[in-house]
Tab-separated table of C-alpha atoms and ligand atoms in Angstrom:
chain	number	residue	atom	x	y	z
A	20	MET	CA	8.106	-10.010	-28.912
A	21	THR	CA	6.047	-6.986	-27.914
A	22	LYS	CA	6.588	-6.262	-24.281
A	23	LEU	CA	3.901	-5.226	-21.834
A	24	LYS	CA	4.325	-1.596	-20.811
A	25	VAL	CA	4.114	-0.797	-17.109
A	26	GLY	CA	3.706	2.470	-15.236
A	27	VAL	CA	4.590	2.614	-11.534
A	28	VAL	CA	2.795	5.211	-9.396
A	29	GLY	CA	4.695	6.163	-6.252
A	30	CYS	CA	8.509	5.979	-6.360
A	31	GLY	CA	9.136	5.434	-2.650
A	32	SER	CA	10.665	2.405	-0.972
A	33	ILE	CA	8.389	-0.408	-2.151
A	34	ALA	CA	8.680	0.767	-5.764
A	35	LYS	CA	12.428	1.264	-5.500
A	36	PHE	CA	13.259	-1.992	-3.724
A	37	ARG	CA	10.629	-4.365	-5.134
A	38	HIS	CA	8.357	-3.301	-8.002
A	39	LEU	CA	10.860	-1.521	-10.256
A	40	PRO	CA	13.775	-3.999	-9.910
A	41	GLU	CA	11.391	-6.943	-10.314
A	42	TYR	CA	9.719	-5.460	-13.415
A	43	ALA	CA	13.189	-4.677	-14.789
A	44	MET	CA	14.128	-8.360	-14.418
A	45	ASN	CA	10.919	-9.627	-16.035
A	46	LYS	CA	11.471	-10.294	-19.749
A	47	GLU	CA	7.808	-9.733	-20.642
A	48	VAL	CA	7.800	-6.149	-19.373
A	49	GLU	CA	9.192	-2.766	-20.221
A	50	ILE	CA	9.072	0.092	-17.690
A	51	ALA	CA	7.351	2.828	-19.720
A	52	ALA	CA	6.435	5.376	-17.024
A	53	VAL	CA	7.144	6.237	-13.414
A	54	CYS	CA	5.228	8.755	-11.352
A	55	ASP	CA	5.716	10.530	-8.041
A	56	ILE	CA	4.408	13.827	-6.744
A	57	VAL	CA	7.981	14.515	-5.695
A	58	GLU	CA	9.376	15.047	-9.170
A	59	GLU	CA	12.994	14.231	-8.418
A	60	ARG	CA	11.985	10.763	-7.190
A	61	ALA	CA	10.257	10.012	-10.488
A	62	ASN	CA	13.196	11.468	-12.429
A	63	GLU	CA	15.672	9.363	-10.473
A	64	MET	CA	13.738	6.148	-11.179
A	65	ALA	CA	13.285	7.074	-14.875
A	66	ASP	CA	17.047	7.628	-15.161
A	67	LYS	CA	17.682	4.227	-13.613
A	68	TYR	CA	14.976	2.106	-15.254
A	69	GLY	CA	13.890	4.074	-18.323
A	70	GLY	CA	10.382	5.295	-19.114
A	71	LYS	CA	8.936	8.768	-18.858
A	72	ALA	CA	8.751	10.536	-15.488
A	73	TYR	CA	5.411	12.046	-14.397
A	74	ALA	CA	4.382	14.052	-11.344
A	75	ASP	CA	0.651	13.532	-11.980
A	76	TYR	CA	-0.707	9.995	-12.301
A	77	LYS	CA	-3.797	11.201	-14.199
A	78	LEU	CA	-1.577	12.690	-16.874
A	79	MET	CA	0.419	9.459	-16.958
A	80	LEU	CA	-2.777	7.433	-17.490
A	81	ALA	CA	-3.979	9.797	-20.205
A	82	GLU	CA	-0.695	10.125	-22.051
A	83	ALA	CA	1.429	7.003	-21.641
A	84	ASP	CA	0.624	3.879	-23.632
A	85	LEU	CA	0.446	1.421	-20.731
A	86	ASP	CA	-0.824	-2.140	-20.215
A	87	LEU	CA	-0.051	-2.435	-16.494
A	88	VAL	CA	-0.008	-0.094	-13.518
A	89	SER	CA	1.530	-0.693	-10.081
A	90	VAL	CA	0.054	1.385	-7.275
A	91	CYS	CA	2.816	2.038	-4.715
A	92	THR	CA	1.453	5.133	-2.984
A	93	PRO	CA	0.223	5.829	0.559
A	94	ASN	CA	-2.856	3.762	1.504
A	95	TYR	CA	-5.515	6.470	1.014
A	96	LEU	CA	-4.644	6.666	-2.687
A	97	HIS	CA	-4.844	2.924	-3.423
A	98	ALA	CA	-8.544	2.911	-4.316
A	99	PRO	CA	-8.766	6.132	-6.363
A	100	ILE	CA	-5.616	5.426	-8.388
A	101	SER	CA	-6.491	1.738	-8.943
A	102	ILE	CA	-10.010	2.631	-10.052
A	103	ASP	CA	-8.783	5.354	-12.427
A	104	ALA	CA	-6.200	2.954	-13.894
A	105	LEU	CA	-8.742	0.128	-14.321
A	106	LYS	CA	-11.193	2.545	-15.948
A	107	ALA	CA	-8.398	3.620	-18.288
A	108	GLY	CA	-8.107	-0.046	-19.338
A	109	LYS	CA	-4.936	-0.978	-17.413
A	110	HIS	CA	-4.309	-4.138	-15.393
A	111	VAL	CA	-3.549	-3.120	-11.802
A	112	LEU	CA	-1.228	-4.435	-9.127
A	113	CYS	CA	-2.066	-2.567	-5.925
A	114	GLU	CA	-0.068	-2.530	-2.723
A	115	LYS	CA	-1.561	-3.590	0.593
A	116	PRO	CA	-3.701	-2.812	2.466
A	117	MET	CA	-5.957	-2.827	-0.592
A	118	ALA	CA	-8.032	0.122	0.635
A	119	THR	CA	-9.021	1.985	3.765
A	120	LYS	CA	-12.745	1.074	3.739
A	121	GLU	CA	-14.694	-1.915	2.559
A	122	GLU	CA	-16.711	0.231	0.166
A	123	GLU	CA	-13.516	1.309	-1.587
A	124	ALA	CA	-12.464	-2.327	-1.951
A	125	GLN	CA	-15.846	-3.157	-3.474
A	126	ASN	CA	-15.531	-0.269	-5.913
A	127	MET	CA	-12.099	-1.502	-6.969
A	128	ILE	CA	-13.488	-5.009	-7.563
A	129	GLN	CA	-16.378	-3.547	-9.540
A	130	ALA	CA	-14.030	-1.428	-11.677
A	131	ALA	CA	-11.966	-4.540	-12.482
A	132	LYS	CA	-15.104	-6.452	-13.419
A	133	GLU	CA	-16.428	-3.685	-15.653
A	134	SER	CA	-13.115	-3.106	-17.420
A	135	GLY	CA	-12.324	-6.824	-17.781
A	136	LYS	CA	-8.823	-6.073	-16.464
A	137	LYS	CA	-6.875	-7.887	-13.731
A	138	LEU	CA	-6.636	-6.557	-10.205
A	139	MET	CA	-4.051	-8.114	-7.900
A	140	ILE	CA	-3.124	-7.138	-4.342
A	141	ALA	CA	0.548	-7.407	-3.326
A	142	HIS	CA	0.243	-9.805	-0.397
A	143	ASN	CA	3.755	-11.157	-0.856
A	144	GLN	CA	3.743	-13.352	2.275
A	145	ARG	CA	1.885	-16.016	0.305
A	146	PHE	CA	4.934	-16.537	-1.914
A	147	VAL	CA	7.424	-17.189	0.914
A	148	PRO	CA	8.662	-20.808	0.458
A	149	SER	CA	8.109	-21.851	4.103
A	150	HIS	CA	4.558	-20.488	3.968
A	151	LYS	CA	3.818	-22.358	0.739
A	152	LYS	CA	5.309	-25.558	2.153
A	153	ALA	CA	3.195	-25.285	5.332
A	154	LYS	CA	0.061	-24.895	3.235
A	155	GLU	CA	0.978	-27.970	1.169
A	156	MET	CA	1.649	-30.018	4.325
A	157	ILE	CA	-1.683	-29.021	5.834
A	158	GLU	CA	-3.575	-29.752	2.607
A	159	SER	CA	-1.946	-33.174	2.267
A	160	GLY	CA	-3.119	-34.134	5.773
A	161	GLN	CA	0.408	-34.459	7.256
A	162	VAL	CA	-0.391	-32.021	10.052
A	163	GLY	CA	-3.822	-33.461	10.809
A	164	LYS	CA	-6.560	-31.297	12.232
A	165	ILE	CA	-5.350	-27.774	13.048
A	166	PHE	CA	-6.156	-26.590	16.558
A	167	SER	CA	-4.466	-23.231	16.878
A	168	PHE	CA	-1.758	-20.837	15.714
A	169	ARG	CA	0.191	-17.791	16.653
A	170	THR	CA	1.559	-15.346	14.132
A	171	ALA	CA	3.446	-12.079	14.486
A	172	PHE	CA	4.857	-9.361	12.282
A	173	GLY	CA	6.753	-6.652	14.055
A	174	HIS	CA	9.777	-4.441	13.512
A	175	GLY	CA	11.082	-1.066	14.566
A	176	GLY	CA	8.589	0.880	12.455
A	177	PRO	CA	8.269	2.452	9.000
A	178	GLU	CA	10.639	5.323	9.825
A	179	GLY	CA	13.419	2.849	9.026
A	180	TRP	CA	11.848	2.015	5.646
A	181	SER	CA	9.751	4.834	4.148
A	182	VAL	CA	11.508	7.264	1.813
A	183	ASP	CA	10.334	10.073	4.139
A	184	GLY	CA	11.737	8.469	7.300
A	185	LYS	CA	10.182	9.701	10.533
A	186	ASP	CA	8.167	12.332	8.620
A	187	SER	CA	6.414	9.583	6.683
A	188	TRP	CA	2.725	9.435	5.740
A	189	PHE	CA	2.704	6.049	7.551
A	190	PHE	CA	2.181	8.037	10.800
A	191	GLU	CA	-0.666	10.235	9.484
A	192	LYS	CA	-4.173	8.898	9.999
A	193	GLU	CA	-5.667	10.713	6.976
A	194	LYS	CA	-3.136	9.115	4.637
A	195	ALA	CA	-2.440	5.752	6.255
A	196	PHE	CA	-5.823	5.246	7.945
A	197	ILE	CA	-4.434	2.220	9.851
A	198	GLY	CA	-0.994	1.912	11.456
A	199	ALA	CA	0.821	-1.332	12.296
A	200	MET	CA	-2.387	-3.350	12.023
A	201	GLY	CA	-2.908	-2.197	8.431
A	202	ASP	CA	0.757	-2.235	7.502
A	203	LEU	CA	1.784	-5.559	9.047
A	204	GLY	CA	-1.367	-7.111	10.523
A	205	VAL	CA	-3.032	-7.314	7.110
A	206	HIS	CA	-0.077	-9.355	5.817
A	207	LYS	CA	-0.517	-11.968	8.538
A	208	THR	CA	-4.310	-11.940	8.231
A	209	ASP	CA	-3.965	-12.713	4.540
A	210	LEU	CA	-1.261	-15.296	5.233
A	211	MET	CA	-3.335	-17.221	7.781
A	212	ARG	CA	-6.415	-17.199	5.503
A	213	TYR	CA	-4.163	-18.617	2.779
A	214	ILE	CA	-2.337	-21.252	4.865
A	215	LEU	CA	-5.400	-22.476	6.749
A	216	GLY	CA	-7.668	-22.267	3.700
A	217	GLU	CA	-10.444	-20.884	5.900
A	218	GLU	CA	-12.096	-17.551	6.608
A	219	PHE	CA	-11.996	-15.819	9.970
A	220	VAL	CA	-15.440	-15.372	11.466
A	221	GLU	CA	-14.732	-13.714	14.841
A	222	VAL	CA	-12.114	-11.237	16.035
A	223	GLY	CA	-11.233	-9.679	19.362
A	224	SER	CA	-8.377	-7.242	19.704
A	225	PHE	CA	-6.397	-4.559	21.456
A	226	VAL	CA	-5.137	-2.018	18.940
A	227	GLU	CA	-2.983	0.544	20.727
A	228	SER	CA	-0.818	3.568	20.023
A	229	GLY	CA	1.855	5.254	22.070
A	230	ALA	CA	5.081	3.643	20.925
A	231	LYS	CA	5.672	6.406	18.350
A	232	GLU	CA	5.843	10.153	18.887
A	233	ASP	CA	4.092	12.476	16.421
A	234	SER	CA	1.861	9.695	15.151
A	235	THR	CA	-1.913	9.580	14.826
A	236	VAL	CA	-2.186	5.876	14.020
A	237	ASP	CA	-1.965	2.638	15.979
A	238	ASP	CA	1.460	1.069	16.415
A	239	GLN	CA	0.723	-2.152	18.253
A	240	ALA	CA	-2.026	-4.731	17.960
A	241	VAL	CA	-2.763	-8.127	19.446
A	242	CYS	CA	-5.780	-9.998	18.096
A	243	ILE	CA	-7.499	-13.261	18.835
A	244	LEU	CA	-9.118	-14.866	15.843
A	245	LYS	CA	-11.433	-17.779	15.171
A	246	THR	CA	-12.019	-19.486	11.835
A	247	GLU	CA	-15.208	-20.985	10.493
A	248	SER	CA	-14.138	-24.514	11.578
A	249	GLY	CA	-13.128	-23.301	15.038
A	250	ILE	CA	-9.337	-22.885	14.716
A	251	ILE	CA	-8.282	-20.230	17.227
A	252	GLY	CA	-5.124	-18.176	17.214
A	253	THR	CA	-3.358	-14.935	17.973
A	254	LEU	CA	-2.006	-12.339	15.591
A	255	ALA	CA	0.342	-9.580	16.692
A	256	ALA	CA	1.417	-6.577	14.629
A	257	SER	CA	3.891	-4.044	15.944
A	258	TRP	CA	6.095	-1.115	15.057
A	259	ALA	CA	7.692	-1.348	18.483
A	260	TYR	CA	9.734	-4.551	18.176
A	261	GLY	CA	13.440	-3.768	18.274
A	262	LYS	CA	14.236	-6.784	16.130
A	263	GLU	CA	12.037	-8.073	13.331
A	264	ASP	CA	9.682	-10.944	14.156
A	265	ASN	CA	7.946	-12.469	11.149
A	266	SER	CA	7.138	-15.843	12.667
A	267	THR	CA	4.175	-18.188	12.645
A	268	VAL	CA	3.575	-21.371	14.659
A	269	ILE	CA	0.775	-23.747	13.751
A	270	TYR	CA	-0.351	-26.416	16.204
A	271	GLY	CA	-1.903	-29.495	14.582
A	272	GLU	CA	-3.037	-32.933	15.626
A	273	LYS	CA	0.003	-34.655	14.081
A	274	ALA	CA	2.647	-31.914	14.075
A	275	VAL	CA	3.679	-28.425	15.123
A	276	LEU	CA	4.982	-26.201	12.294
A	277	ARG	CA	7.380	-23.361	13.108
A	278	LEU	CA	7.675	-20.927	10.211
A	279	GLU	CA	10.364	-18.245	10.053
A	280	ASP	CA	10.886	-18.773	13.773
A	281	ASP	CA	14.497	-19.952	13.692
A	282	PRO	CA	17.569	-18.096	12.377
A	283	GLU	CA	18.802	-21.179	10.524
A	284	TYR	CA	15.766	-23.065	9.300
A	285	SER	CA	12.806	-21.413	7.639
A	286	LEU	CA	10.545	-24.328	8.577
A	287	ILE	CA	10.818	-26.728	11.503
A	288	VAL	CA	8.315	-29.537	11.863
A	289	HIS	CA	7.945	-31.233	15.242
A	290	HIS	CA	6.049	-34.457	14.607
A	291	ARG	CA	3.935	-35.951	17.379
A	292	ASN	CA	6.029	-39.138	17.218
A	293	GLY	CA	9.010	-37.140	18.515
A	294	GLU	CA	10.787	-36.665	15.182
A	295	THR	CA	11.868	-33.206	14.085
A	296	GLU	CA	12.329	-32.237	10.427
A	297	THR	CA	14.164	-29.066	9.402
A	298	PHE	CA	13.906	-27.236	6.080
A	299	ASP	CA	16.200	-24.519	4.788
A	300	LEU	CA	13.967	-23.033	2.113
A	301	GLY	CA	15.665	-19.653	1.754
A	302	LYS	CA	15.192	-16.435	3.665
A	303	ILE	CA	11.950	-14.518	3.959
A	304	GLN	CA	12.254	-11.094	2.315
A	305	SER	CA	12.864	-8.493	4.955
A	306	ASN	CA	12.859	-4.728	4.875
A	307	ASP	CA	16.358	-4.834	6.331
A	308	GLU	CA	17.765	-6.601	3.304
A	309	GLY	CA	15.990	-4.413	0.709
A	310	GLY	CA	15.148	-6.288	-2.445
A	311	GLN	CA	17.729	-9.060	-2.475
A	312	THR	CA	15.031	-11.732	-2.667
A	313	SER	CA	12.266	-11.725	-5.278
A	314	THR	CA	8.803	-11.382	-3.809
A	315	HIS	CA	7.319	-13.290	-6.810
A	316	VAL	CA	4.481	-10.764	-6.704
A	317	ILE	CA	5.478	-8.989	-9.910
A	318	ASP	CA	6.199	-12.207	-11.845
A	319	THR	CA	2.860	-13.685	-10.770
A	320	PHE	CA	0.975	-10.544	-11.782
A	321	VAL	CA	2.689	-10.446	-15.186
A	322	ASP	CA	2.062	-14.187	-15.747
A	323	CYS	CA	-1.640	-13.694	-15.023
A	324	VAL	CA	-1.825	-10.922	-17.621
A	325	VAL	CA	0.201	-12.881	-20.194
A	326	ASN	CA	-1.840	-16.086	-19.699
A	327	ASN	CA	-5.137	-14.300	-19.083
A	328	SER	CA	-5.625	-16.098	-15.747
A	329	GLU	CA	-7.169	-14.773	-12.548
A	330	PRO	CA	-4.575	-13.436	-10.074
A	331	PRO	CA	-4.291	-15.732	-7.015
A	332	ILE	CA	-4.680	-12.675	-4.763
A	333	ASN	CA	-7.447	-10.828	-6.569
A	334	GLY	CA	-9.584	-7.977	-5.278
A	335	GLU	CA	-11.928	-10.325	-3.442
A	336	GLU	CA	-9.000	-11.872	-1.543
A	337	GLY	CA	-7.719	-8.411	-0.652
A	338	ARG	CA	-11.187	-7.384	0.497
A	339	LYS	CA	-11.547	-10.411	2.775
A	340	SER	CA	-8.205	-9.731	4.471
A	341	LEU	CA	-9.064	-6.036	4.829
A	342	LYS	CA	-12.387	-6.956	6.464
A	343	VAL	CA	-10.607	-8.843	9.249
A	344	VAL	CA	-8.400	-5.813	9.927
A	345	LEU	CA	-11.427	-3.512	10.008
A	346	ALA	CA	-13.160	-5.932	12.400
A	347	ALA	CA	-10.074	-5.866	14.653
A	348	LEU	CA	-10.239	-2.055	14.783
A	349	GLU	CA	-13.943	-2.226	15.609
A	350	SER	CA	-13.334	-4.797	18.338
A	351	SER	CA	-10.700	-2.628	19.958
A	352	GLU	CA	-12.951	0.448	19.827
A	353	THR	CA	-16.086	-1.290	21.100
A	354	LYS	CA	-14.311	-3.691	23.487
A	355	LYS	CA	-16.407	-6.502	22.026
A	356	ILE	CA	-15.767	-9.604	19.950
A	357	VAL	CA	-16.746	-8.705	16.376
A	358	GLN	CA	-18.278	-11.079	13.819
A	359	VAL	CA	-16.623	-10.830	10.414
A	360	THR	CA	-19.360	-10.770	7.808
A	361	LYS	CA	-18.799	-12.126	4.282
B	8	LIG	N1	4.009	-5.607	0.244
B	8	LIG	C1	4.864	-5.182	1.171
B	8	LIG	O1	5.549	-5.959	1.832
B	8	LIG	C2	4.986	-3.704	1.438
B	8	LIG	C3	6.122	-3.215	2.112
B	8	LIG	C4	6.218	-1.833	2.304
B	8	LIG	C5	5.202	-0.986	1.865
B	8	LIG	N2	4.113	-1.509	1.239
B	8	LIG	C6	3.009	-0.639	0.796
B	8	LIG	O2	3.424	0.124	-0.332
B	8	LIG	C7	2.817	1.407	-0.325
B	8	LIG	C8	3.904	2.470	-0.424
B	8	LIG	O3	4.765	2.319	0.682
B	8	LIG	P1	6.282	2.770	0.664
B	8	LIG	O4	6.931	2.011	1.754
B	8	LIG	O5	6.849	2.713	-0.691
B	8	LIG	O6	6.112	4.302	1.114
B	8	LIG	P2	7.143	5.505	0.909
B	8	LIG	O7	6.780	6.520	1.921
B	8	LIG	O8	8.546	5.000	0.904
B	8	LIG	O9	6.800	6.031	-0.565
B	8	LIG	C9	5.554	6.518	-0.948
B	8	LIG	C10	5.764	7.373	-2.192
B	8	LIG	O10	4.490	7.740	-2.737
B	8	LIG	C11	4.626	9.052	-3.244
B	8	LIG	N3	3.312	9.664	-3.434
B	8	LIG	C12	2.486	10.204	-2.505
B	8	LIG	N4	1.377	10.689	-3.081
B	8	LIG	C13	1.487	10.441	-4.421
B	8	LIG	C14	0.675	10.715	-5.535
B	8	LIG	N5	-0.493	11.347	-5.420
B	8	LIG	N6	1.112	10.340	-6.759
B	8	LIG	C15	2.310	9.716	-6.912
B	8	LIG	N7	3.122	9.432	-5.870
B	8	LIG	C16	2.723	9.791	-4.651
B	8	LIG	C17	5.496	9.756	-2.194
B	8	LIG	O11	6.035	10.971	-2.682
B	8	LIG	C18	6.526	8.664	-1.923
B	8	LIG	O12	7.646	8.797	-2.785
B	8	LIG	C19	2.019	1.476	0.976
B	8	LIG	O13	0.670	1.211	0.730
B	8	LIG	C20	2.592	0.370	1.850
B	8	LIG	O14	1.650	-0.192	2.729
B	8	LIG	C21	4.000	-2.842	1.007
């Protein structure tokens, strides 16, 4: 069997803890190249996983015989690297947030269309078992009409995760563009679009900074959101929570669903008739536990390439989630409720 050859650009934490180990476990794939501007990081990953180490992704694209590319770099490089890789005829898995501007997202989608290659965005929250189960329950009508939700993603900040610690690009506006709202808020935006099966049409928000020293990006956000059918909810993203909160509560006509809100059960369903059901569906992947649980992102991406099917989280999905985040930033700046256009 000829294996698909992958090149991973960026050898920081997400590559080290998720992309590279998950590609290494996938039988369809061979790690053929790794790239990081910090040469020793690329060398270290090449020693561990095989493949050739590069310091320049353009050279990697020109020289290495690759089928797939994972983009695991700071946010401002997602669009240029993804577009170059797509133009070079590679299928691309790009980390979130997809881009820093809508125009960039559109250009990425266009490059995928023109090259006929797949573009997937790594919104791994969709693959969490409790999240999938909640979506199934809602679709089957067990929860009835959905009225509202609250969702949060917060932890102590990227200094505890990024390979560069407190000196990380995550705190630099030119490289990150968005802080906690882009890092964590975009995950929950995408998750709620997925679970509810609806688009957000209006957003109001406070996007604040001040929790981190030496940072030029936001570190806390609280948003109110409304979907096309009128479901209203709150979304919080923070780098100032001492302990991780990755929870979602959905309030429906027939039941309340508590997702990742209990240390023991990943899903608790409070039915309106007074009954409570508990589900232990396995732990949500957390930065604290570093790669012990598969995100299913890599396997899904590889399956889509092998079976020539459209990735479930394609460029258009990434663009729609990014648009909500951009609308939240605009709302906070203008102190107005912002309409999210299509
Ligand atoms: N899906 C998730 O749950 C999740 C979790 C964490 C991070 N991420 C995303 O993954 C991306 C990377 O984050 P991270 O946590 O690995 O950051 P990190 O700071 O740990 O690593 C980034 C790496 O990129 C390298 N780099 C910078 N410029 C480069 C270039 N031009 N060419 C090659 N390499 C370059 C840096 O040297 C560094 O090693 C970010 O977009 C982030 O939002 C996603």
